[in-house]
PDB file of C-alpha atoms in Angstrom:
ATOM      1  CA  MET P 269      -9.259  -8.434  20.396  1.00  0.00           C
ATOM      2  CA  SER P 270     -12.707  -9.987  20.894  1.00  0.00           C
ATOM      3  CA  ARG P 271     -13.956  -6.419  19.845  1.00  0.00           C
ATOM      4  CA  ARG P 272     -12.431  -6.037  17.277  1.00  0.00           C
ATOM      5  CA  THR P 273     -13.632  -9.349  16.201  1.00  0.00           C
ATOM      6  CA  ASP P 274     -17.224  -8.832  16.710  1.00  0.00           C
ATOM      7  CA  LEU P 275     -17.432  -5.360  15.283  1.00  0.00           C
ATOM      8  CA  LEU P 276     -15.576  -7.346  11.795  1.00  0.00           C
ATOM      9  CA  GLN P 277     -18.568  -9.899  12.339  1.00  0.00           C
ATOM     10  CA  GLN P 278     -20.997  -7.547  12.339  1.00  0.00           C
ATOM     11  CA  LEU P 279     -19.396  -5.291   9.849  1.00  0.00           C
ATOM     12  CA  LEU P 280     -20.064  -8.577   7.581  1.00  0.00           C
ATOM     13  CA  GLN P 281     -24.435  -8.868   8.527  1.00  0.00           C
ATOM     14  CA  SER P 282     -26.700  -6.297  10.111  1.00  0.00           C
ATOM     15  CA  ASP P 283     -30.725  -7.566  10.608  1.00  0.00           C
ATOM     16  CA  LYS P 284     -31.439  -3.441  11.141  1.00  0.00           C
ATOM     17  CA  PHE P 285     -33.385  -2.098   8.081  1.00  0.00           C
ATOM     18  CA  GLY P 286     -34.063   1.264   6.624  1.00  0.00           C
ATOM     19  CA  GLU P 287     -32.343   4.189   8.283  1.00  0.00           C
ATOM     20  CA  ASP P 288     -31.351   2.239  11.392  1.00  0.00           C
ATOM     21  CA  LYS P 289     -28.947   0.311   9.383  1.00  0.00           C
ATOM     22  CA  GLN P 290     -27.618   2.729   7.856  1.00  0.00           C
ATOM     23  CA  ASN P 291     -26.771   4.468  11.048  1.00  0.00           C
ATOM     24  CA  GLU P 292     -25.528   1.357  12.509  1.00  0.00           C
ATOM     25  CA  GLN P 293     -23.333   1.141   9.126  1.00  0.00           C
ATOM     26  CA  LYS P 294     -22.246   4.644   9.263  1.00  0.00           C
ATOM     27  CA  PHE P 295     -20.409   4.079  13.557  1.00  0.00           C
ATOM     28  CA  LEU P 296     -19.508  -0.004  12.881  1.00  0.00           C
ATOM     29  CA  ALA P 297     -17.670   2.286   9.113  1.00  0.00           C
ATOM     30  CA  ALA P 298     -16.275   4.075  11.310  1.00  0.00           C
ATOM     31  CA  THR P 299     -15.421   2.432  14.387  1.00  0.00           C
ATOM     32  CA  ALA P 300     -13.654   0.321  11.548  1.00  0.00           C
ATOM     33  CA  GLU P 301     -11.708   2.876  10.504  1.00  0.00           C
ATOM     34  CA  LEU P 302     -10.313   3.422  14.296  1.00  0.00           C
ATOM     35  CA  ILE P 303      -9.374  -0.383  13.944  1.00  0.00           C
ATOM     36  CA  LEU P 304      -8.064  -0.812  11.222  1.00  0.00           C
ATOM     37  CA  THR P 305      -6.413   2.653  11.255  1.00  0.00           C
ATOM     38  CA  ASP P 306      -4.606   0.573  15.084  1.00  0.00           C
ATOM     39  CA  LEU P 307      -3.634  -3.092  13.057  1.00  0.00           C
ATOM     40  CA  ILE P 308      -1.867  -0.722  10.461  1.00  0.00           C
ATOM     41  CA  ASN P 309       0.013   0.897  13.229  1.00  0.00           C
ATOM     42  CA  VAL P 310       0.679  -2.688  15.155  1.00  0.00           C
ATOM     43  CA  ALA P 311       1.548  -3.469  11.537  1.00  0.00           C
ATOM     44  CA  MET P 312       4.301  -0.023  11.126  1.00  0.00           C
ATOM     45  CA  ASN P 313       5.885  -2.123  14.501  1.00  0.00           C
ATOM     46  CA  GLY P 314       5.839  -5.527  13.588  1.00  0.00           C
ATOM     47  CA  VAL P 315       8.286  -4.911  10.714  1.00  0.00           C
ATOM     48  CA  GLU P 316      10.750  -2.448  12.271  1.00  0.00           C
ATOM     49  CA  ASP P 317      10.746  -4.748  14.773  1.00  0.00           C
ATOM     50  CA  LYS P 318      10.894  -7.821  13.740  1.00  0.00           C
ATOM     51  CA  GLY P 319      11.374  -6.796   9.406  1.00  0.00           C
ATOM     52  CA  ALA P 320       9.086  -8.170   6.310  1.00  0.00           C
ATOM     53  CA  GLY P 321       6.399  -9.564   6.787  1.00  0.00           C
ATOM     54  CA  SER P 322       2.148  -9.989   7.840  1.00  0.00           C
ATOM     55  CA  LEU P 323      -0.015  -9.317  10.925  1.00  0.00           C
ATOM     56  CA  VAL P 324      -1.753 -12.251  11.062  1.00  0.00           C
ATOM     57  CA  ILE P 325      -4.894 -11.083  12.705  1.00  0.00           C
ATOM     58  CA  ASN P 326      -7.426 -14.884  13.353  1.00  0.00           C
ATOM     59  CA  LEU P 327     -10.482 -14.839  13.561  1.00  0.00           C
ATOM     60  CA  VAL P 328     -11.759 -18.590  14.099  1.00  0.00           C
ATOM     61  CA  ASN P 329      -9.939 -18.508  17.480  1.00  0.00           C
ATOM     62  CA  ASP P 330      -9.429 -14.813  18.169  1.00  0.00           C
ATOM     63  CA  SER P 331      -5.602 -14.275  18.218  1.00  0.00           C
ATOM     64  CA  THR P 332      -3.725 -11.733  16.214  1.00  0.00           C
ATOM     65  CA  THR P 333       0.428 -11.962  15.997  1.00  0.00           C
ATOM     66  CA  TYR P 334       3.478 -10.695  14.461  1.00  0.00           C
ATOM     67  CA  MET P 335       4.300 -12.866  11.630  1.00  0.00           C
ATOM     68  CA  SER P 336       7.672 -11.650  10.215  1.00  0.00           C
ATOM     69  CA  GLY P 337       9.162 -14.404   6.951  1.00  0.00           C
ATOM     70  CA  HIS P 338      11.536 -15.774   8.814  1.00  0.00           C
ATOM     71  CA  ASP P 339       8.563 -17.145  11.515  1.00  0.00           C
ATOM     72  CA  VAL P 340       6.715 -17.901   8.519  1.00  0.00           C
ATOM     73  CA  GLU P 341       9.618 -20.359   7.137  1.00  0.00           C
ATOM     74  CA  PHE P 342       9.501 -21.437  10.162  1.00  0.00           C
ATOM     75  CA  ASP P 343       6.691 -22.526  10.604  1.00  0.00           C
ATOM     76  CA  LEU P 344       6.129 -23.758   6.446  1.00  0.00           C
ATOM     77  CA  VAL P 345       8.885 -26.488   7.812  1.00  0.00           C
ATOM     78  CA  GLN P 346       7.682 -26.846  10.856  1.00  0.00           C
ATOM     79  CA  ALA P 347       4.111 -27.811   8.900  1.00  0.00           C
ATOM     80  CA  GLU P 348       5.692 -30.085   5.192  1.00  0.00           C
ATOM     81  CA  ARG P 349       6.648 -31.776   8.383  1.00  0.00           C
ATOM     82  CA  GLU P 350       3.409 -32.152   8.998  1.00  0.00           C
ATOM     83  CA  GLU P 351       3.165 -32.877   6.062  1.00  0.00           C
ATOM     84  CA  ASP P 352       0.058 -30.005   6.842  1.00  0.00           C
ATOM     85  CA  SER P 353      -1.114 -29.715   2.926  1.00  0.00           C
ATOM     86  CA  GLU P 354      -3.361 -26.634   3.457  1.00  0.00           C
ATOM     87  CA  ILE P 355      -0.880 -25.539   6.571  1.00  0.00           C
ATOM     88  CA  VAL P 356       1.644 -25.015   3.789  1.00  0.00           C
ATOM     89  CA  ASP P 357      -0.383 -23.534   1.391  1.00  0.00           C
ATOM     90  CA  PHE P 358      -0.818 -21.024   3.334  1.00  0.00           C
ATOM     91  CA  LEU P 359       2.804 -19.838   4.599  1.00  0.00           C
ATOM     92  CA  ARG P 360       3.149 -20.499   0.849  1.00  0.00           C
ATOM     93  CA  SER P 361       1.368 -17.423  -0.929  1.00  0.00           C
ATOM     94  CA  LEU P 362       1.961 -15.476   3.006  1.00  0.00           C
ATOM     95  CA  ILE P 363       6.151 -15.876   1.667  1.00  0.00           C
ATOM     96  CA  GLU P 364       4.916 -14.571  -1.674  1.00  0.00           C
ATOM     97  CA  GLU P 365       3.006 -11.966  -0.596  1.00  0.00           C
ATOM     98  CA  ILE P 366       5.946 -10.280   1.934  1.00  0.00           C
ATOM     99  CA  ASP P 367       7.922 -11.145  -0.730  1.00  0.00           C
ATOM    100  CA  GLU P 368       7.193  -8.504  -3.604  1.00  0.00           C
ATOM    101  CA  ASN P 369       5.262  -6.285  -0.884  1.00  0.00           C
ATOM    102  CA  ASP P 370       6.512  -2.442  -1.303  1.00  0.00           C
ATOM    103  CA  TRP P 371       7.488  -2.008   2.099  1.00  0.00           C
ATOM    104  CA  SER P 372       8.710   1.546   1.207  1.00  0.00           C
ATOM    105  CA  LYS P 373       4.996   2.481   1.682  1.00  0.00           C
ATOM    106  CA  ASN P 374       2.396  -1.364   2.548  1.00  0.00           C
ATOM    107  CA  VAL P 375       2.332  -3.321   4.911  1.00  0.00           C
ATOM    108  CA  LEU P 376       0.458  -6.866   5.334  1.00  0.00           C
ATOM    109  CA  ILE P 377      -2.505  -8.463   7.466  1.00  0.00           C
ATOM    110  CA  THR P 378      -3.479 -11.205   7.025  1.00  0.00           C
ATOM    111  CA  LEU P 379      -7.587 -12.359   8.084  1.00  0.00           C
ATOM    112  CA  ILE P 380      -7.777 -15.431   8.940  1.00  0.00           C
ATOM    113  CA  SER P 381     -11.627 -16.939   8.820  1.00  0.00           C
ATOM    114  CA  ASP P 382     -14.120 -19.840   8.278  1.00  0.00           C
ATOM    115  CA  ALA P 383     -13.932 -18.201   5.246  1.00  0.00           C
ATOM    116  CA  GLY P 384     -10.910 -18.791   3.369  1.00  0.00           C
ATOM    117  CA  THR P 385      -7.916 -16.738   4.359  1.00  0.00           C
ATOM    118  CA  ARG P 386      -6.645 -13.437   2.232  1.00  0.00           C
ATOM    119  CA  THR P 387      -3.205 -10.761   2.880  1.00  0.00           C
ATOM    120  CA  PHE P 388      -3.969  -7.411   2.157  1.00  0.00           C
ATOM    121  CA  SER P 389      -1.516  -5.175   1.473  1.00  0.00           C
ATOM    122  CA  LEU P 390      -2.557  -2.124   3.415  1.00  0.00           C
ATOM    123  CA  GLU P 391      -0.987   1.920   2.934  1.00  0.00           C
ATOM    124  CA  ALA P 392       0.777   2.630   6.409  1.00  0.00           C
ATOM    125  CA  GLY P 393      -0.930   5.459   5.784  1.00  0.00           C
ATOM    126  CA  GLY P 394      -3.745   5.751   4.433  1.00  0.00           C
ATOM    127  CA  GLY P 395      -6.612   4.243   6.820  1.00  0.00           C
ATOM    128  CA  GLN P 396      -9.506   5.479   5.299  1.00  0.00           C
ATOM    129  CA  GLU P 397      -8.410   4.717   1.652  1.00  0.00           C
ATOM    130  CA  SER P 398      -7.458   0.276   2.251  1.00  0.00           C
ATOM    131  CA  LEU P 399     -10.415   0.116   4.318  1.00  0.00           C
ATOM    132  CA  ARG P 400     -12.619   0.857   1.082  1.00  0.00           C
ATOM    133  CA  ALA P 401     -10.260  -1.973  -0.160  1.00  0.00           C
ATOM    134  CA  VAL P 402     -10.458  -4.661   2.576  1.00  0.00           C
ATOM    135  CA  THR P 403     -14.330  -4.063   2.473  1.00  0.00           C
ATOM    136  CA  ALA P 404     -14.871  -4.185  -1.013  1.00  0.00           C
ATOM    137  CA  GLU P 405     -13.807  -7.448  -1.198  1.00  0.00           C
ATOM    138  CA  PHE P 406     -16.172  -8.291   1.062  1.00  0.00           C
ATOM    139  CA  SER P 407     -18.941  -6.475  -0.763  1.00  0.00           C
ATOM    140  CA  GLY P 408     -18.067  -7.517  -4.148  1.00  0.00           C
TER     141      GLY P 408
END
């Protein structure tokens, strides 16, 4: 996942200016769109194999896993037992996202970074539109 992590981080920051920056951003956006399409496919496969859940991409420790609702509930019990309120809050909000998602057309992808955690409901067939929705969250 490190290549994906690097590209996501590069999308958010650049030290180039002018035409070089525009060209770099176009290249990175096209690459990110391909990666997003791949991630949506991985999430769709997770839904098919394990049921409703979320593809969780952890940019802090460079890991990716698909967590079914059952997996999330299991981890929630563990986090409650360990009294880890930050993880408990994250997992409870993820369960809400899973429960509220329209599984007929959307998959969930959760990004964890130093800046926080965010779950996106992405249209399974709309890579470009979904990319715009995701990047709009980062660019404000």
